[in-house]
Amino acid sequence: MTENSFIHRFEPATGAGSSPLLLLHGTGGDENDLLGLGKMISPGSAQLSPRGRVLEHGMPRFFRRLAEGVFDEEDVRRRARELGDFVADARQRYGIAAPIAVGFSNGANIAAALLLLKPDVLAGAILLRAMVPLSDPPKAELDGKPVLLLSGQADPIVPPNNSARLAALLSESGASVSHRVLPAGHQLSQADVTLARDWIGNAAAEAA
Ligand code: MLT
């Protein structure tokens, strides 16, 4: 691992043929948070789960923000590069294919930034309560990459027009986006788990 390494957990695959998952926690979470969710979504998958390296009042995050929903975009770019390098190193070390990101909140936002800035890092993404991470992203070539975006109708952090803009941005960049707005807030619900599990099953069947 390089000096860019992240504290992380890695759980090897227990089933053949399922994409590895890159689990990206929300603000104040850590590398343990989403392992249970990952297992529910795709039980046989390898799981790579880093801890965000930015601290906000002691709470780990994946990039700096200036205020709620206002991002330090230079830091978003830098941290997306670092995370991309970490994933490349981890793929070699653990012998895994390009992962599908499963990101929640701040973790979903860095996953969206990775898609836009370093499209080769991810095979696809499940973005839970994500918002547009960059005001002026470069034109990405997402080339049919599958993306599931699950938003909350009553999310106090992500306004509906913001998640709609993210869905449009990813689609215009060539991703194959499925966007569902759930009767939920910022927190996850059982519907998120069910939809993510069905979606990843279909994505795997299409890739086979
Ligand atoms: C962010 O800062 O990435 C978003 O506001 C989501 C959050 O972490 O609350």
Short mmCIF file of C-alpha atoms and ligand atoms in Angstrom, two decimals:
data_model
loop_
_atom_site.label_atom_id
_atom_site.label_comp_id
_atom_site.label_asym_id
_atom_site.label_seq_id
_atom_site.Cartn_x
_atom_site.Cartn_y
_atom_site.Cartn_z
CA MET A 1 0.00 0.00 0.00
CA THR A 2 1.17 3.55 -0.70
CA GLU A 3 1.27 6.40 1.79
CA ASN A 4 -2.16 7.23 0.36
CA SER A 5 -3.50 4.16 2.06
CA PHE A 6 -6.74 4.25 3.96
CA ILE A 7 -7.62 2.41 7.16
CA HIS A 8 -9.95 -0.22 5.78
CA ARG A 9 -11.56 -3.64 6.09
CA PHE A 10 -11.42 -6.22 3.37
CA GLU A 11 -13.66 -9.27 3.33
CA PRO A 12 -12.94 -11.78 0.55
CA ALA A 13 -15.69 -13.10 -1.71
CA THR A 14 -17.62 -16.12 -0.50
CA GLY A 15 -19.38 -16.79 -3.81
CA ALA A 16 -18.10 -16.94 -7.36
CA GLY A 17 -19.03 -14.39 -9.98
CA SER A 18 -20.35 -11.51 -7.88
CA SER A 19 -18.79 -8.05 -8.29
CA PRO A 20 -16.70 -6.77 -5.39
CA LEU A 21 -18.23 -3.89 -3.46
CA LEU A 22 -16.52 -0.67 -2.44
CA LEU A 23 -18.38 0.43 0.70
CA LEU A 24 -18.30 4.17 1.42
CA HIS A 25 -19.78 5.31 4.73
CA GLY A 26 -21.54 8.56 5.64
CA THR A 27 -20.23 11.41 7.81
CA GLY A 28 -19.18 10.11 11.24
CA GLY A 29 -19.12 6.50 10.08
CA ASP A 30 -16.19 4.18 9.61
CA GLU A 31 -15.00 1.09 7.77
CA ASN A 32 -17.28 -1.19 9.80
CA ASP A 33 -20.55 0.64 9.11
CA LEU A 34 -21.67 -0.74 5.77
CA LEU A 35 -20.35 -4.31 5.92
CA GLY A 36 -23.76 -5.59 7.06
CA LEU A 37 -25.54 -3.63 4.32
CA GLY A 38 -23.08 -4.93 1.72
CA LYS A 39 -23.80 -8.51 2.78
CA MET A 40 -27.54 -7.94 2.52
CA ILE A 41 -27.21 -6.39 -0.95
CA SER A 42 -24.79 -8.92 -2.44
CA PRO A 43 -24.06 -11.81 -0.04
CA GLY A 44 -21.19 -13.46 -1.96
CA SER A 45 -19.27 -10.31 -2.89
CA ALA A 46 -15.81 -9.32 -1.70
CA GLN A 47 -16.09 -6.11 0.34
CA LEU A 48 -13.53 -3.31 0.44
CA SER A 49 -14.44 -0.73 3.02
CA PRO A 50 -12.16 2.29 3.63
CA ARG A 51 -12.52 4.91 6.34
CA GLY A 52 -12.70 8.51 5.10
CA ARG A 53 -9.48 10.41 5.85
CA VAL A 54 -10.97 13.84 6.51
CA LEU A 55 -12.07 14.64 10.04
CA GLU A 56 -14.88 17.09 10.75
CA HIS A 57 -15.02 17.65 14.51
CA GLY A 58 -13.62 14.13 14.87
CA MET A 59 -16.09 12.60 12.39
CA PRO A 60 -14.57 10.77 9.42
CA ARG A 61 -15.62 11.94 5.94
CA PHE A 62 -14.35 11.45 2.41
CA PHE A 63 -13.82 15.17 1.63
CA ARG A 64 -14.03 18.58 3.28
CA ARG A 65 -17.16 20.70 3.23
CA LEU A 66 -17.55 24.39 3.94
CA ALA A 67 -21.11 24.00 5.24
CA GLU A 68 -23.92 21.44 4.99
CA GLY A 69 -24.24 20.71 1.27
CA VAL A 70 -21.48 23.21 0.32
CA PHE A 71 -18.37 21.33 -0.69
CA ASP A 72 -14.69 22.27 -0.88
CA GLU A 73 -14.47 21.20 -4.50
CA GLU A 74 -10.69 21.33 -4.69
CA ASP A 75 -10.67 18.85 -1.82
CA VAL A 76 -13.35 16.72 -3.53
CA ARG A 77 -11.05 16.41 -6.57
CA ARG A 78 -7.98 15.63 -4.48
CA ARG A 79 -9.73 13.06 -2.30
CA ALA A 80 -11.36 11.35 -5.29
CA ARG A 81 -7.87 10.94 -6.78
CA GLU A 82 -6.56 9.50 -3.50
CA LEU A 83 -9.48 7.10 -3.21
CA GLY A 84 -9.04 6.02 -6.83
CA ASP A 85 -5.35 5.29 -6.15
CA PHE A 86 -6.29 3.33 -3.03
CA VAL A 87 -8.77 1.21 -4.99
CA ALA A 88 -6.16 0.51 -7.69
CA ASP A 89 -3.63 -0.61 -5.02
CA ALA A 90 -6.23 -2.70 -3.20
CA ARG A 91 -7.29 -4.41 -6.41
CA GLN A 92 -3.70 -5.59 -6.90
CA ARG A 93 -3.18 -6.53 -3.28
CA TYR A 94 -6.41 -8.51 -2.95
CA GLY A 95 -6.74 -9.63 -6.56
CA ILE A 96 -10.22 -8.21 -7.15
CA ALA A 97 -12.01 -6.77 -10.20
CA ALA A 98 -13.19 -3.16 -10.45
CA PRO A 99 -15.78 -2.77 -7.69
CA ILE A 100 -19.34 -1.50 -7.61
CA ALA A 101 -19.47 1.35 -5.08
CA VAL A 102 -22.16 1.30 -2.42
CA GLY A 103 -22.08 4.77 -0.91
CA PHE A 104 -24.31 6.41 1.65
CA SER A 105 -24.59 10.21 1.99
CA ASN A 106 -21.04 11.62 2.05
CA GLY A 107 -19.85 8.21 0.78
CA ALA A 108 -22.35 8.38 -2.09
CA ASN A 109 -21.10 11.87 -2.93
CA ILE A 110 -17.46 10.78 -3.21
CA ALA A 111 -18.63 7.78 -5.29
CA ALA A 112 -20.42 10.21 -7.64
CA ALA A 113 -17.22 12.30 -7.81
CA LEU A 114 -15.20 9.17 -8.62
CA LEU A 115 -17.59 8.32 -11.47
CA LEU A 116 -17.20 11.82 -12.92
CA LEU A 117 -13.45 12.28 -12.32
CA LYS A 118 -12.02 8.76 -12.54
CA PRO A 119 -14.55 6.72 -14.50
CA ASP A 120 -12.32 3.65 -14.77
CA VAL A 121 -12.17 3.03 -11.02
CA LEU A 122 -15.73 1.74 -10.59
CA ALA A 123 -17.69 -0.91 -12.46
CA GLY A 124 -20.89 0.80 -11.32
CA ALA A 125 -22.42 2.42 -8.26
CA ILE A 126 -25.31 2.35 -5.84
CA LEU A 127 -25.69 5.92 -4.62
CA LEU A 128 -27.82 6.24 -1.49
CA ARG A 129 -28.94 9.85 -0.81
CA ALA A 130 -26.31 11.35 -3.12
CA MET A 131 -26.08 14.92 -4.37
CA VAL A 132 -24.15 16.68 -7.15
CA PRO A 133 -20.53 16.70 -5.90
CA LEU A 134 -19.00 19.24 -8.31
CA SER A 135 -20.42 22.40 -9.86
CA ASP A 136 -18.36 22.07 -13.03
CA PRO A 137 -17.35 18.44 -13.58
CA PRO A 138 -15.28 17.43 -16.60
CA LYS A 139 -17.07 15.52 -19.31
CA ALA A 140 -16.87 11.87 -18.25
CA GLU A 141 -17.20 8.82 -20.51
CA LEU A 142 -19.26 6.46 -18.42
CA ASP A 143 -19.96 4.20 -21.33
CA GLY A 144 -23.07 2.41 -20.07
CA LYS A 145 -21.85 1.91 -16.48
CA PRO A 146 -24.82 0.93 -14.31
CA VAL A 147 -25.79 3.38 -11.57
CA LEU A 148 -28.65 3.09 -9.10
CA LEU A 149 -29.54 6.38 -7.39
CA LEU A 150 -31.93 6.11 -4.46
CA SER A 151 -33.20 9.41 -3.06
CA GLY A 152 -35.55 10.32 -0.22
CA GLN A 153 -38.62 12.37 -1.08
CA ALA A 154 -38.40 14.15 2.29
CA ASP A 155 -34.60 14.32 2.55
CA PRO A 156 -33.74 17.54 4.45
CA ILE A 157 -30.13 17.43 3.14
CA VAL A 158 -30.62 16.61 -0.55
CA PRO A 159 -33.32 18.68 -2.31
CA PRO A 160 -35.22 16.72 -5.02
CA ASN A 161 -33.93 18.97 -7.80
CA ASN A 162 -30.35 18.25 -6.74
CA SER A 163 -30.67 14.46 -7.01
CA ALA A 164 -32.54 14.90 -10.31
CA ARG A 165 -29.61 17.01 -11.57
CA LEU A 166 -27.16 14.29 -10.51
CA ALA A 167 -29.19 11.64 -12.35
CA ALA A 168 -29.20 13.84 -15.48
CA LEU A 169 -25.47 14.57 -15.22
CA LEU A 170 -24.59 10.89 -14.96
CA SER A 171 -26.96 9.95 -17.80
CA GLU A 172 -25.53 12.69 -20.04
CA SER A 173 -22.08 11.25 -19.27
CA GLY A 174 -23.22 7.90 -20.64
CA ALA A 175 -24.10 6.00 -17.46
CA SER A 176 -27.13 3.71 -17.44
CA VAL A 177 -28.94 5.38 -14.55
CA SER A 178 -31.92 4.11 -12.62
CA HIS A 179 -33.22 6.83 -10.26
CA ARG A 180 -35.90 6.05 -7.67
CA VAL A 181 -37.33 8.55 -5.19
CA LEU A 182 -38.51 6.76 -2.06
CA PRO A 183 -40.99 7.89 0.61
CA ALA A 184 -38.08 8.40 3.03
CA GLY A 185 -35.79 11.04 4.48
CA HIS A 186 -31.98 11.00 4.55
CA GLN A 187 -31.85 7.75 6.52
CA LEU A 188 -31.99 4.42 4.76
CA SER A 189 -35.10 2.26 4.78
CA GLN A 190 -35.83 -1.40 4.06
CA ALA A 191 -36.88 -0.33 0.54
CA ASP A 192 -33.30 0.85 -0.13
CA VAL A 193 -31.95 -2.60 0.73
CA THR A 194 -34.55 -4.44 -1.36
CA LEU A 195 -34.13 -2.20 -4.41
CA ALA A 196 -30.32 -2.30 -4.20
CA ARG A 197 -30.33 -6.10 -3.88
CA ASP A 198 -32.66 -6.54 -6.87
CA TRP A 199 -30.72 -4.02 -8.96
CA ILE A 200 -27.34 -5.62 -8.32
CA GLY A 201 -28.80 -9.06 -9.11
CA ASN A 202 -30.05 -7.74 -12.46
CA ALA A 203 -26.77 -5.92 -13.18
CA ALA A 204 -24.88 -9.19 -12.55
CA ALA A 205 -27.27 -11.15 -14.78
CA GLU A 206 -26.81 -8.60 -17.60
CA ALA A 207 -23.00 -8.70 -17.24
CA ALA A 208 -22.97 -12.55 -17.36
C1 MLT B 1 -21.94 15.77 2.44
O1 MLT B 1 -21.39 16.58 3.15
O2 MLT B 1 -21.34 14.96 1.72
C2 MLT B 1 -23.44 15.79 2.46
O3 MLT B 1 -23.89 16.97 3.03
C3 MLT B 1 -23.99 14.59 3.15
C4 MLT B 1 -23.56 14.54 4.58
O4 MLT B 1 -22.49 14.06 4.87
O5 MLT B 1 -24.32 15.00 5.45
#
